[in-house]
Structure formats: C-alpha cells, structure tokens
Amino acid sequence: MRDDSPNSWEARADAHSFYGFTDLPSIAERGTVVLTHGEGPYVFDVHGRKFLDANSGLWNMVAGFDHKGMAEAAKAQYDRFPGYHAFFGRMSDQTVMLSEKLIDVSPFERGKVFYTNSGSEANDTLVKMLWFLGGAEGKPERRKILTRKNGYHGVTAVSASMTGKPYNDVFGLPLPGFIHLTCPHYWREGRDGESEAEFTARMGSELEEVIAREGADTIAAFVAEPVMGAGGVIPPSEGYFQTVAPILKKHGIPLVADEVITGFGRTGSDWGCQAYDFMPDAIISSKNLTAGYFPMGAVILGPEMSDRLQAAVDEIEEFPHGFTASGHPVGCAVALKAIEVIMDGSDGAAPLIDNVRALTPKFEAEMARLAQHPHIGEARGKGLMGALEAVKDKATKTPFDGSLSVSERIANTCTDHGLICRPLGQAVVLCPAFIMTEPQMDEMFQKLEAALNRVFEDVV
Ligand SMILES: *Cc1c(COP(=O)(O)O)cnc(C)c1O
C-alpha cells in the first residue's frame, strides 16, 4: 500500500515532517495517510481513497468536514476583521459576544472566560491562575494539582504533568507537585469481590488520604475529565463525582472539569458535568468549542473563582498572562457559529446535539452487541463516545501480549476497509461526528466488526 517512489506523498511526509503520537513502525510499513479534503464524516486521501472517520478527526470535527455555515462564518469574519489580540484594554467585538454566550450556555449563573489556542494552554492558564491566586491570597504554598492516572490534559510542560500517562516519563515529567490518583475505572481497577459502590468509596478514601498526607493548604485544585477521553474513554464509577465533590468542598479545594471532549454535547448532555450531575468551580474547553474549525481553548470560571481571581488581579491592577491569539476574532466568530450549530440549530437545521441524543441508543446497542465477542472484555462509553477493550481472556480480563499490538492491528485493518478509528492501549475508540446518519453508523460498525474478526483470527 505504501508508495515508495522518491516523490510520493508518503516519502515527502517522512522526509520533512516530524510525527507526533504516531506508531513509527506502522508508518514505516504502511506509509502516512495524506489527506486532501472531507465530506460530512468522510475524509479523502491523495490516492482517492475514502475513509469514514469514526473519531471525528481528534474528537473535535463534530459538524463534519464540509459544514457550509461554519466555513462561511470564518470567511465572513476574515473579510471583516481577520485578526486581533486581547491585550492592553482592547479586544474584538466577537470576543465580547463569545464570552457572553459561553457563560450563557455554561452551567454557571455567572462567570468569566479567558481564551487560549488549545486545550493544553487552557489547562496551563488555569494552573497559572491558581498559582497567582495562592500568592495573592497569602497561601503561596497552595500549588499542588491533583489529577488521575489515565487522565489526559494536554502536552505542554504543565498540562503534560497533569496528564496521568506513563509516556511522559521520557520528558522527566510530571513536574513536582502534580499528583495522580487512581483511575476510577471499576472494571479494570476494582479488586476481587469489591462492589462498584465499595470501589467508589475507596476512591473517596484515597482522596481523603492524599489530602491529609499533602495538607489541604498545599493543594490548588482537583482537575478531572467527566469521562476520560484519551485515557481510553473511561466513564467514572457509579457515584464517583458525588463522592469526591463533597470531600473537595470540605477542604476548600476547587473542582475543575476538563470538558475539552465532553463539553458541547458529546455525552448527550450540554456538559459532561451535567451528565454526571455535579457542579464544578471552573471548566476547561477546547476541541468542540469551534467544532475543530479553528484552534481555540477557553478557561471558563464559575462565580466564586472569577470573583476571587478578579479581586486578586485588581490588587496588582493586571493579570500578566495571555497569548498573541487569545480571543482571536475569527476563532470567536467560528466558536459562536459552532455553539449555534450544536446547541441551538442554525440555518433551518436542528441542533446537532439532538442527533447525538437520537443516535445514542443505536450506538450503545451496537457496542453492547460487539461486547459479546469472546475477545472484547468491556464496551464502555457515554453518549457518542465509546471504547471496546480487547482481551486475551475475557473471564480473567487478561490483556493480549503487548508485542501483538492488537489495537493497532485492528485500527490498521479498519483503515484498509475504509474506516478510521483509533487504538488506545488495548482498546479501540469510537467518537463519531454529531452529523452522522444511521446508515453511516451501520457502515462504521460493519467495518469495525469485520476488522475485529479478522484480527482476532490472526492473533489467537
Ligand atoms: C485534547 C485534550 C486536551 C488538550 O488539548 P490540545 O488542544 O490538544 O492542547 C486537554 N484536555 C482534554 C480532556 C483533551 O481531550
């Protein structure tokens, strides 16, 4: 399949582009898939191959790859005012309008927004806000950040430190003061004979112990994805947030929801915190915020956090932070359009979140069907995000030998069949676009099932 002629797209990609988060042996064998354009949930490559993208790009292209309204909103704003910053007492009208809208659609009755170019930078910005707040409130030692193993919060030095994945060892991360609690994945982390309720209670006890050990006064926040995304689509155990939220509250530790994936409808609720019925003190947003049509992230502070930060900032008359493109007018115009398309409906079309809700029962039924397979240990998810975990032995939950690269093989076989899905550990992740139709969903599951059967035949 790889075109090895010296001027092929594959060879040119290898020659001058450095790959991130890419399995290099797969690329060496198969070649990079070089894409040119998309239609709905499909993407096309330089060889004219067509793929159904079961991951909506990287969780974010929820309105598909050729949404006219989104592209027109960007074009109109490029024509009107193609770029500006938000420093020195200036900001674009689009930025003002987006912040109003974000607070309006957020779970907060009031609050304030700060913009970045990515989810990683939004988490970095949050941590700087917390550190600034510690200093301003006479608690400079209040700097530690609690997150969970398998949590994904980004790749900058600080957000990678928040991320609870072992691959950051190669960078000498996490930095000191970033503490990773147990992943609340009952199926994998639950002990023999432990009920789900007991498991959740144990997660609460662990949090209490860590707070006691470290000292509540040294902890700046607890940051958690409502459903872990890049950690393998892991919904929390039953009652998890109802257990940790009161503990955090008792110790005065803010609870921050990293809603970069779960925000704007992915779970079927507007926000993941609503799907799991808890109220965070702040929300991190990116990805769906612009439906992937512009790089943008946001820190959304609820009432108490925004009041405290405002008071601290007033004290020194400035918050010395911001990116050149924070609150970029095109990004803000695109985000305003994305929110309209997803939450309100636009140009006569129903809100995309309605389609998420309509498709979820079918998605869940198909996942449950594939979970019957003797080598699928668990099917899990929420709304239109799901994962199937491959196992060698279903009864003992024993994984396949890592050297077999089972999930990579499944994903590569899917690619051969015209379906893009993502391997994550030993799981395969599905995160379809909100515009997907039922026939497209059938196509997705048929191709996936064929690939699963093929690969399990080869490896068992
Ligand atoms: C993707 C992601 C991030 C990082 O966003 P980038 O835009 O890639 O920097 C942070 N948190 C979560 C939950 C994410 O899924």
Short mmCIF file of C-alpha atoms and ligand atoms in Angstrom, two decimals:
data_model
loop_
_atom_site.label_atom_id
_atom_site.label_comp_id
_atom_site.label_asym_id
_atom_site.label_seq_id
_atom_site.Cartn_x
_atom_site.Cartn_y
_atom_site.Cartn_z
CA MET A 1 0.00 0.00 0.00
CA ARG A 2 2.92 2.34 0.76
CA ASP A 3 4.10 4.20 -2.34
CA ASP A 4 7.88 4.16 -2.00
CA SER A 5 8.80 6.18 -5.07
CA PRO A 6 11.04 9.08 -4.01
CA ASN A 7 8.49 11.76 -4.78
CA SER A 8 5.48 10.03 -3.25
CA TRP A 9 3.45 11.90 -0.65
CA GLU A 10 4.49 9.24 1.87
CA ALA A 11 8.20 9.78 1.20
CA ARG A 12 7.81 13.56 1.25
CA ALA A 13 5.94 13.40 4.56
CA ASP A 14 8.69 11.24 6.07
CA ALA A 15 11.45 13.48 4.74
CA HIS A 16 10.38 16.77 6.27
CA SER A 17 7.63 16.27 8.85
CA PHE A 18 8.21 15.12 12.40
CA TYR A 19 5.41 12.84 13.58
CA GLY A 20 3.77 13.22 16.99
CA PHE A 21 1.80 10.47 18.77
CA THR A 22 2.40 8.12 15.83
CA ASP A 23 3.41 4.46 15.87
CA LEU A 24 6.52 4.73 13.70
CA PRO A 25 6.79 1.02 12.73
CA SER A 26 3.23 1.24 11.32
CA ILE A 27 4.21 4.29 9.28
CA ALA A 28 7.39 2.63 8.05
CA GLU A 29 5.36 -0.30 6.82
CA ARG A 30 2.17 1.39 5.66
CA GLY A 31 3.06 4.99 4.91
CA THR A 32 1.38 8.12 6.23
CA VAL A 33 -2.17 8.66 5.04
CA VAL A 34 -2.02 12.09 3.41
CA LEU A 35 -5.48 13.66 3.33
CA THR A 36 -6.81 16.29 1.00
CA HIS A 37 -10.42 17.01 1.91
CA GLY A 38 -13.57 15.79 3.56
CA GLU A 39 -17.32 15.40 3.04
CA GLY A 40 -19.62 15.00 6.02
CA PRO A 41 -17.92 12.44 8.28
CA TYR A 42 -15.67 11.14 5.45
CA VAL A 43 -12.11 12.13 4.55
CA PHE A 44 -10.24 11.51 1.29
CA ASP A 45 -6.54 10.92 0.67
CA VAL A 46 -4.13 11.75 -2.12
CA HIS A 47 -4.76 8.34 -3.70
CA GLY A 48 -8.50 9.00 -3.85
CA ARG A 49 -9.29 6.59 -1.03
CA LYS A 50 -12.34 7.42 1.06
CA PHE A 51 -12.49 6.82 4.83
CA LEU A 52 -15.33 7.09 7.29
CA ASP A 53 -13.69 8.89 10.22
CA ALA A 54 -15.12 7.23 13.34
CA ASN A 55 -13.19 9.64 15.56
CA SER A 56 -14.35 12.98 14.10
CA GLY A 57 -10.73 13.94 13.50
CA LEU A 58 -9.40 14.10 17.04
CA TRP A 59 -12.80 14.10 18.81
CA ASN A 60 -13.46 17.60 17.52
CA MET A 61 -14.82 17.76 13.94
CA VAL A 62 -18.32 17.18 15.24
CA ALA A 63 -20.07 19.14 12.46
CA GLY A 64 -18.27 17.13 9.78
CA PHE A 65 -15.60 18.17 7.32
CA ASP A 66 -17.58 20.38 4.95
CA HIS A 67 -20.09 22.31 7.06
CA LYS A 68 -21.01 25.32 4.92
CA GLY A 69 -22.24 27.52 7.75
CA MET A 70 -19.03 27.04 9.72
CA ALA A 71 -16.80 27.84 6.74
CA GLU A 72 -18.94 30.87 5.86
CA ALA A 73 -18.77 32.21 9.41
CA ALA A 74 -14.98 32.03 9.24
CA LYS A 75 -14.85 33.62 5.79
CA ALA A 76 -17.18 36.45 6.79
CA GLN A 77 -15.04 37.23 9.83
CA TYR A 78 -11.81 37.02 7.81
CA ASP A 79 -13.32 39.58 5.45
CA ARG A 80 -14.46 41.83 8.28
CA PHE A 81 -11.52 41.68 10.73
CA PRO A 82 -9.01 38.86 10.25
CA GLY A 83 -7.08 39.07 13.46
CA TYR A 84 -6.55 40.98 16.67
CA HIS A 85 -5.27 40.43 20.18
CA ALA A 86 -6.97 40.92 23.54
CA PHE A 87 -4.20 42.87 25.35
CA PHE A 88 -3.82 46.47 26.58
CA GLY A 89 -7.51 47.14 27.01
CA ARG A 90 -8.59 46.10 23.52
CA MET A 91 -10.50 43.08 22.23
CA SER A 92 -12.69 42.29 19.25
CA ASP A 93 -16.49 42.51 19.33
CA GLN A 94 -16.58 38.76 18.57
CA THR A 95 -14.63 38.07 21.77
CA VAL A 96 -17.11 40.07 23.85
CA MET A 97 -20.01 38.20 22.28
CA LEU A 98 -18.45 34.77 22.67
CA SER A 99 -17.76 35.26 26.39
CA GLU A 100 -21.38 36.30 26.94
CA LYS A 101 -22.55 33.26 25.02
CA LEU A 102 -20.20 30.86 26.82
CA ILE A 103 -21.37 31.99 30.23
CA ASP A 104 -24.95 31.80 28.99
CA VAL A 105 -24.61 28.17 27.85
CA SER A 106 -22.33 27.15 30.74
CA PRO A 107 -23.74 25.57 33.90
CA PHE A 108 -22.70 28.77 35.75
CA GLU A 109 -25.15 31.54 36.53
CA ARG A 110 -22.30 33.98 36.01
CA GLY A 111 -18.56 33.91 35.48
CA LYS A 112 -15.68 34.94 33.22
CA VAL A 113 -13.75 33.45 30.33
CA PHE A 114 -10.07 33.52 29.33
CA TYR A 115 -9.02 32.36 25.83
CA THR A 116 -6.10 30.26 24.63
CA ASN A 117 -5.20 28.48 21.39
CA SER A 118 -5.57 24.93 22.68
CA GLY A 119 -6.78 22.72 25.49
CA SER A 120 -3.22 22.30 26.80
CA GLU A 121 -2.80 26.04 27.10
CA ALA A 122 -6.18 26.33 28.78
CA ASN A 123 -5.02 23.89 31.47
CA ASP A 124 -1.71 25.78 31.77
CA THR A 125 -3.62 29.02 32.11
CA LEU A 126 -5.84 27.53 34.80
CA VAL A 127 -2.77 26.43 36.79
CA LYS A 128 -1.20 29.87 36.47
CA MET A 129 -4.48 31.41 37.66
CA LEU A 130 -4.45 29.09 40.70
CA TRP A 131 -0.79 29.81 41.48
CA PHE A 132 -1.43 33.54 41.12
CA LEU A 133 -4.44 33.20 43.41
CA GLY A 134 -2.38 31.34 46.02
CA GLY A 135 0.16 34.15 46.11
CA ALA A 136 -2.47 36.88 46.18
CA GLU A 137 -4.48 35.21 48.96
CA GLY A 138 -1.42 34.75 51.19
CA LYS A 139 -1.16 30.99 50.50
CA PRO A 140 1.89 30.74 48.24
CA GLU A 141 2.38 27.08 49.21
CA ARG A 142 -1.02 26.21 47.69
CA ARG A 143 0.37 24.95 44.36
CA LYS A 144 -0.20 21.21 44.04
CA ILE A 145 -2.57 19.86 41.42
CA LEU A 146 -4.49 16.61 41.81
CA THR A 147 -5.50 14.65 38.70
CA ARG A 148 -5.99 10.96 37.96
CA LYS A 149 -3.94 8.23 36.27
CA ASN A 150 -5.07 7.92 32.64
CA GLY A 151 -6.40 11.48 32.75
CA TYR A 152 -5.41 13.47 29.67
CA HIS A 153 -4.96 17.21 29.99
CA GLY A 154 -2.52 18.08 27.22
CA VAL A 155 1.15 18.21 26.29
CA THR A 156 2.72 21.46 27.49
CA ALA A 157 5.09 21.02 30.43
CA VAL A 158 2.34 21.78 32.95
CA SER A 159 -0.60 20.08 31.21
CA ALA A 160 1.57 17.01 30.48
CA SER A 161 2.36 16.96 34.21
CA MET A 162 -1.38 16.89 34.85
CA THR A 163 -1.77 14.06 32.33
CA GLY A 164 -1.57 10.70 34.07
CA LYS A 165 0.13 8.67 31.35
CA PRO A 166 3.49 6.90 31.67
CA TYR A 167 4.72 8.11 28.26
CA ASN A 168 5.64 11.44 29.84
CA ASP A 169 8.48 9.72 31.73
CA VAL A 170 10.67 10.28 28.68
CA PHE A 171 10.45 14.02 29.34
CA GLY A 172 11.24 13.71 33.04
CA LEU A 173 7.62 14.66 33.77
CA PRO A 174 5.48 15.14 35.78
CA LEU A 175 6.97 18.21 37.43
CA PRO A 176 6.99 18.09 41.24
CA GLY A 177 3.63 18.83 42.84
CA PHE A 178 1.44 17.08 40.25
CA ILE A 179 -0.22 14.13 41.95
CA HIS A 180 -2.09 11.36 40.13
CA LEU A 181 -4.85 9.49 41.94
CA THR A 182 -6.27 6.12 40.95
CA CYS A 183 -8.21 5.96 37.70
CA PRO A 184 -11.89 5.43 38.64
CA HIS A 185 -12.29 2.53 36.21
CA TYR A 186 -14.18 -0.12 38.14
CA TRP A 187 -13.81 -2.86 35.51
CA ARG A 188 -10.01 -2.61 35.49
CA GLU A 189 -9.16 -1.21 38.93
CA GLY A 190 -11.81 -2.87 41.08
CA ARG A 191 -10.47 -5.55 43.41
CA ASP A 192 -11.71 -9.14 43.59
CA GLY A 193 -15.04 -9.20 45.37
CA GLU A 194 -15.25 -5.40 45.60
CA SER A 195 -18.64 -3.96 44.60
CA GLU A 196 -18.79 -0.82 42.48
CA ALA A 197 -20.08 1.15 45.47
CA GLU A 198 -17.15 -0.08 47.58
CA PHE A 199 -14.76 0.82 44.79
CA THR A 200 -16.15 4.35 44.58
CA ALA A 201 -15.90 4.68 48.37
CA ARG A 202 -12.26 3.60 48.12
CA MET A 203 -11.63 6.36 45.55
CA GLY A 204 -13.05 8.79 48.12
CA SER A 205 -10.85 7.40 50.92
CA GLU A 206 -7.79 7.67 48.72
CA LEU A 207 -8.58 11.32 48.06
CA GLU A 208 -9.01 11.95 51.79
CA GLU A 209 -5.69 10.24 52.49
CA VAL A 210 -3.83 12.22 49.85
CA ILE A 211 -5.27 15.48 51.16
CA ALA A 212 -4.27 14.52 54.72
CA ARG A 213 -0.78 13.48 53.62
CA GLU A 214 -0.08 16.54 51.45
CA GLY A 215 -2.01 19.08 53.52
CA ALA A 216 -5.17 20.72 52.16
CA ASP A 217 -3.36 24.08 52.28
CA THR A 218 -0.88 22.90 49.66
CA ILE A 219 -3.46 21.78 47.09
CA ALA A 220 -4.62 24.29 44.49
CA ALA A 221 -7.21 22.18 42.65
CA PHE A 222 -8.51 18.79 41.59
CA VAL A 223 -8.90 18.59 37.81
CA ALA A 224 -10.86 15.79 36.15
CA GLU A 225 -12.48 14.92 32.85
CA PRO A 226 -16.13 13.92 33.42
CA VAL A 227 -15.42 10.97 31.09
CA MET A 228 -11.73 10.30 30.48
CA GLY A 229 -11.12 10.63 26.76
CA ALA A 230 -7.59 9.97 25.56
CA GLY A 231 -7.07 7.68 28.57
CA GLY A 232 -9.38 5.22 26.80
CA VAL A 233 -12.96 6.57 27.08
CA ILE A 234 -13.42 5.74 30.74
CA PRO A 235 -16.63 6.85 32.43
CA PRO A 236 -16.29 7.28 36.21
CA SER A 237 -17.53 4.55 38.52
CA GLU A 238 -21.09 4.97 39.78
CA GLY A 239 -21.34 7.87 42.24
CA TYR A 240 -17.71 8.96 41.76
CA PHE A 241 -18.28 12.69 41.46
CA GLN A 242 -20.91 12.63 44.22
CA THR A 243 -18.19 11.10 46.42
CA VAL A 244 -15.22 13.32 45.57
CA ALA A 245 -17.04 16.67 45.24
CA PRO A 246 -18.09 16.95 48.93
CA ILE A 247 -14.59 15.94 50.09
CA LEU A 248 -13.03 18.66 47.95
CA LYS A 249 -15.60 21.18 49.13
CA LYS A 250 -14.95 20.35 52.78
CA HIS A 251 -11.25 21.10 52.26
CA GLY A 252 -11.83 24.20 50.13
CA ILE A 253 -10.21 22.64 47.05
CA PRO A 254 -11.69 23.75 43.71
CA LEU A 255 -13.08 21.04 41.41
CA VAL A 256 -12.28 21.76 37.78
CA ALA A 257 -13.96 19.85 34.95
CA ASP A 258 -11.74 19.38 31.90
CA GLU A 259 -14.55 19.34 29.33
CA VAL A 260 -12.35 19.62 26.25
CA ILE A 261 -14.03 16.48 24.84
CA THR A 262 -17.22 16.25 26.89
CA GLY A 263 -18.28 19.89 26.50
CA PHE A 264 -20.90 20.83 23.90
CA GLY A 265 -22.90 17.69 23.60
CA ARG A 266 -20.56 14.71 23.24
CA THR A 267 -22.21 12.83 26.12
CA GLY A 268 -25.74 13.80 25.07
CA SER A 269 -25.86 16.48 27.80
CA ASP A 270 -24.65 20.01 27.12
CA TRP A 271 -21.75 19.42 29.52
CA GLY A 272 -20.22 16.27 30.96
CA CYS A 273 -20.66 17.62 34.48
CA GLN A 274 -24.41 17.72 33.79
CA ALA A 275 -24.32 14.13 32.51
CA TYR A 276 -22.81 13.16 35.88
CA ASP A 277 -24.73 15.68 37.94
CA PHE A 278 -22.01 17.72 39.61
CA MET A 279 -21.18 21.43 39.66
CA PRO A 280 -17.54 22.30 39.00
CA ASP A 281 -15.84 25.55 40.03
CA ALA A 282 -14.35 26.02 36.56
CA ILE A 283 -14.49 24.38 33.14
CA ILE A 284 -11.75 23.84 30.57
CA SER A 285 -12.98 23.88 26.98
CA SER A 286 -11.48 23.36 23.51
CA LYS A 287 -12.00 20.86 20.64
CA ASN A 288 -15.82 21.05 20.10
CA LEU A 289 -15.71 24.73 21.10
CA THR A 290 -15.02 25.53 17.44
CA ALA A 291 -16.09 22.12 16.05
CA GLY A 292 -12.43 21.84 15.05
CA TYR A 293 -12.67 24.72 12.55
CA PHE A 294 -10.21 26.94 14.47
CA PRO A 295 -7.61 26.23 17.17
CA MET A 296 -9.01 27.65 20.37
CA GLY A 297 -9.33 26.87 24.05
CA ALA A 298 -11.00 28.57 26.98
CA VAL A 299 -10.92 28.63 30.77
CA ILE A 300 -14.45 29.27 32.00
CA LEU A 301 -14.51 30.36 35.63
CA GLY A 302 -17.66 29.99 37.71
CA PRO A 303 -18.89 32.75 40.05
CA GLU A 304 -16.62 32.13 43.03
CA MET A 305 -13.41 31.55 41.06
CA SER A 306 -13.99 34.57 38.85
CA ASP A 307 -14.69 36.79 41.88
CA ARG A 308 -11.57 35.59 43.63
CA LEU A 309 -9.38 35.98 40.57
CA GLN A 310 -10.85 39.40 39.84
CA ALA A 311 -10.11 40.54 43.41
CA ALA A 312 -6.54 39.22 43.19
CA VAL A 313 -5.99 40.88 39.83
CA ASP A 314 -7.48 44.18 41.00
CA GLU A 315 -4.88 44.17 43.75
CA ILE A 316 -1.94 44.37 41.30
CA GLU A 317 -4.03 46.06 38.57
CA GLU A 318 -3.14 43.45 35.94
CA PHE A 319 -3.21 39.72 35.12
CA PRO A 320 0.16 39.27 33.41
CA HIS A 321 -0.84 36.47 31.06
CA GLY A 322 -2.23 35.99 27.54
CA PHE A 323 -1.38 34.59 24.12
CA THR A 324 -0.95 36.68 20.98
CA ALA A 325 -4.02 34.99 19.50
CA SER A 326 -6.11 34.80 22.73
CA GLY A 327 -9.67 35.70 21.77
CA HIS A 328 -8.82 35.76 18.05
CA PRO A 329 -11.82 37.33 16.27
CA VAL A 330 -12.06 34.57 13.65
CA GLY A 331 -11.81 31.89 16.34
CA CYS A 332 -14.53 33.63 18.34
CA ALA A 333 -16.80 34.00 15.30
CA VAL A 334 -16.26 30.32 14.48
CA ALA A 335 -16.98 29.31 18.09
CA LEU A 336 -20.17 31.39 18.14
CA LYS A 337 -21.27 29.58 15.00
CA ALA A 338 -20.25 26.16 16.38
CA ILE A 339 -22.27 26.72 19.55
CA GLU A 340 -25.27 27.77 17.45
CA VAL A 341 -24.91 24.73 15.18
CA ILE A 342 -24.51 22.28 18.07
CA MET A 343 -26.80 23.71 20.74
CA ASP A 344 -29.37 25.98 19.07
CA GLY A 345 -29.68 24.78 15.50
CA SER A 346 -28.79 27.05 12.60
CA ASP A 347 -29.86 27.82 9.05
CA GLY A 348 -33.05 25.82 9.50
CA ALA A 349 -31.24 22.69 10.73
CA ALA A 350 -31.97 21.08 14.09
CA PRO A 351 -29.29 21.40 16.80
CA LEU A 352 -26.66 18.69 16.32
CA ILE A 353 -26.99 17.69 19.96
CA ASP A 354 -30.48 16.38 19.07
CA ASN A 355 -28.81 13.95 16.70
CA VAL A 356 -26.36 12.87 19.40
CA ARG A 357 -29.31 12.00 21.61
CA ALA A 358 -31.19 10.30 18.76
CA LEU A 359 -28.20 8.17 17.75
CA THR A 360 -27.01 7.19 21.23
CA PRO A 361 -29.38 4.21 21.74
CA LYS A 362 -28.26 2.68 18.44
CA PHE A 363 -24.61 3.38 19.25
CA GLU A 364 -24.98 1.75 22.66
CA ALA A 365 -26.84 -1.25 21.24
CA GLU A 366 -24.13 -1.84 18.62
CA MET A 367 -21.39 -1.50 21.26
CA ALA A 368 -23.22 -3.97 23.50
CA ARG A 369 -23.53 -6.37 20.59
CA LEU A 370 -19.79 -6.24 19.89
CA ALA A 371 -19.13 -6.70 23.63
CA GLN A 372 -20.50 -10.25 23.20
CA HIS A 373 -17.37 -11.10 21.23
CA PRO A 374 -15.14 -13.55 23.17
CA HIS A 375 -12.17 -11.17 22.88
CA ILE A 376 -13.93 -7.96 23.83
CA GLY A 377 -13.59 -7.58 27.58
CA GLU A 378 -15.56 -4.37 28.03
CA ALA A 379 -17.65 -2.00 25.95
CA ARG A 380 -17.91 1.37 27.68
CA GLY A 381 -18.79 4.96 26.96
CA LYS A 382 -21.30 7.76 27.26
CA GLY A 383 -23.34 9.40 24.51
CA LEU A 384 -21.38 9.26 21.26
CA MET A 385 -18.03 8.32 22.77
CA GLY A 386 -17.17 4.69 23.28
CA ALA A 387 -14.36 2.16 23.54
CA LEU A 388 -14.08 -1.59 23.07
CA GLU A 389 -11.34 -3.18 25.15
CA ALA A 390 -9.67 -6.23 23.61
CA VAL A 391 -8.69 -9.04 25.97
CA LYS A 392 -6.98 -12.38 25.52
CA ASP A 393 -9.12 -13.96 28.22
CA LYS A 394 -12.48 -12.46 28.97
CA ALA A 395 -13.03 -14.20 32.31
CA THR A 396 -9.72 -13.10 33.83
CA LYS A 397 -9.57 -9.79 31.85
CA THR A 398 -6.04 -10.75 30.79
CA PRO A 399 -4.80 -8.43 28.06
CA PHE A 400 -3.11 -9.61 24.89
CA ASP A 401 0.67 -9.60 24.84
CA GLY A 402 1.74 -6.02 24.10
CA SER A 403 4.04 -7.20 21.32
CA LEU A 404 0.98 -8.29 19.33
CA SER A 405 -0.16 -4.64 19.04
CA VAL A 406 -3.74 -5.84 18.85
CA SER A 407 -5.46 -2.47 18.86
CA GLU A 408 -3.01 -1.09 16.25
CA ARG A 409 -3.77 -4.11 14.08
CA ILE A 410 -7.49 -3.55 14.44
CA ALA A 411 -7.13 0.13 13.57
CA ASN A 412 -4.87 -0.65 10.58
CA THR A 413 -7.26 -3.31 9.32
CA CYS A 414 -10.10 -0.80 9.65
CA THR A 415 -8.08 1.68 7.60
CA ASP A 416 -7.70 -0.96 4.89
CA HIS A 417 -11.51 -1.28 4.91
CA GLY A 418 -12.05 2.48 4.69
CA LEU A 419 -12.70 3.21 8.36
CA ILE A 420 -10.56 5.40 10.59
CA CYS A 421 -10.69 4.52 14.27
CA ARG A 422 -8.18 4.98 17.00
CA PRO A 423 -6.21 2.43 19.02
CA LEU A 424 -5.71 3.43 22.66
CA GLY A 425 -3.83 0.95 24.79
CA GLN A 426 -5.65 -2.30 24.01
CA ALA A 427 -8.88 -0.51 23.26
CA VAL A 428 -10.37 0.81 20.05
CA VAL A 429 -12.08 4.17 20.37
CA LEU A 430 -15.16 5.40 18.53
CA CYS A 431 -16.14 9.04 18.68
CA PRO A 432 -18.27 9.79 15.62
CA ALA A 433 -19.27 13.20 14.33
CA PHE A 434 -22.57 14.57 15.58
CA ILE A 435 -23.83 14.75 11.98
CA MET A 436 -23.54 11.00 11.46
CA THR A 437 -26.60 9.26 9.94
CA GLU A 438 -27.91 5.81 10.85
CA PRO A 439 -26.64 4.21 7.60
CA GLN A 440 -23.20 5.73 8.24
CA MET A 441 -23.29 4.30 11.74
CA ASP A 442 -24.17 0.88 10.29
CA GLU A 443 -21.22 1.20 7.93
CA MET A 444 -18.96 2.10 10.87
CA PHE A 445 -19.95 -0.93 12.94
CA GLN A 446 -19.93 -3.35 9.99
CA LYS A 447 -16.38 -2.34 9.06
CA LEU A 448 -15.24 -2.46 12.65
CA GLU A 449 -16.74 -5.89 13.22
CA ALA A 450 -15.10 -7.27 10.08
CA ALA A 451 -11.74 -5.92 11.27
CA LEU A 452 -12.19 -7.35 14.77
CA ASN A 453 -12.98 -10.81 13.39
CA ARG A 454 -10.04 -10.68 11.03
CA VAL A 455 -7.51 -9.62 13.66
CA PHE A 456 -8.70 -11.96 16.40
CA GLU A 457 -8.48 -14.83 13.91
CA ASP A 458 -4.85 -13.89 13.24
CA VAL A 459 -3.68 -13.39 16.82
CA VAL A 460 -5.49 -16.12 18.73
C1 LIG B 1 -7.31 17.16 23.75
C2 LIG B 1 -7.41 17.43 25.19
C3 LIG B 1 -6.63 18.41 25.82
C4 LIG B 1 -5.53 19.14 25.11
O1 LIG B 1 -6.00 19.92 24.06
P1 LIG B 1 -4.98 20.38 22.90
O2 LIG B 1 -5.80 21.32 22.09
O3 LIG B 1 -4.57 19.13 22.16
O4 LIG B 1 -3.83 21.04 23.56
C5 LIG B 1 -6.86 18.68 27.16
N1 LIG B 1 -7.80 18.02 27.84
C6 LIG B 1 -8.56 17.06 27.28
C7 LIG B 1 -9.62 16.40 28.10
C8 LIG B 1 -8.38 16.73 25.94
O5 LIG B 1 -9.11 15.76 25.39
#
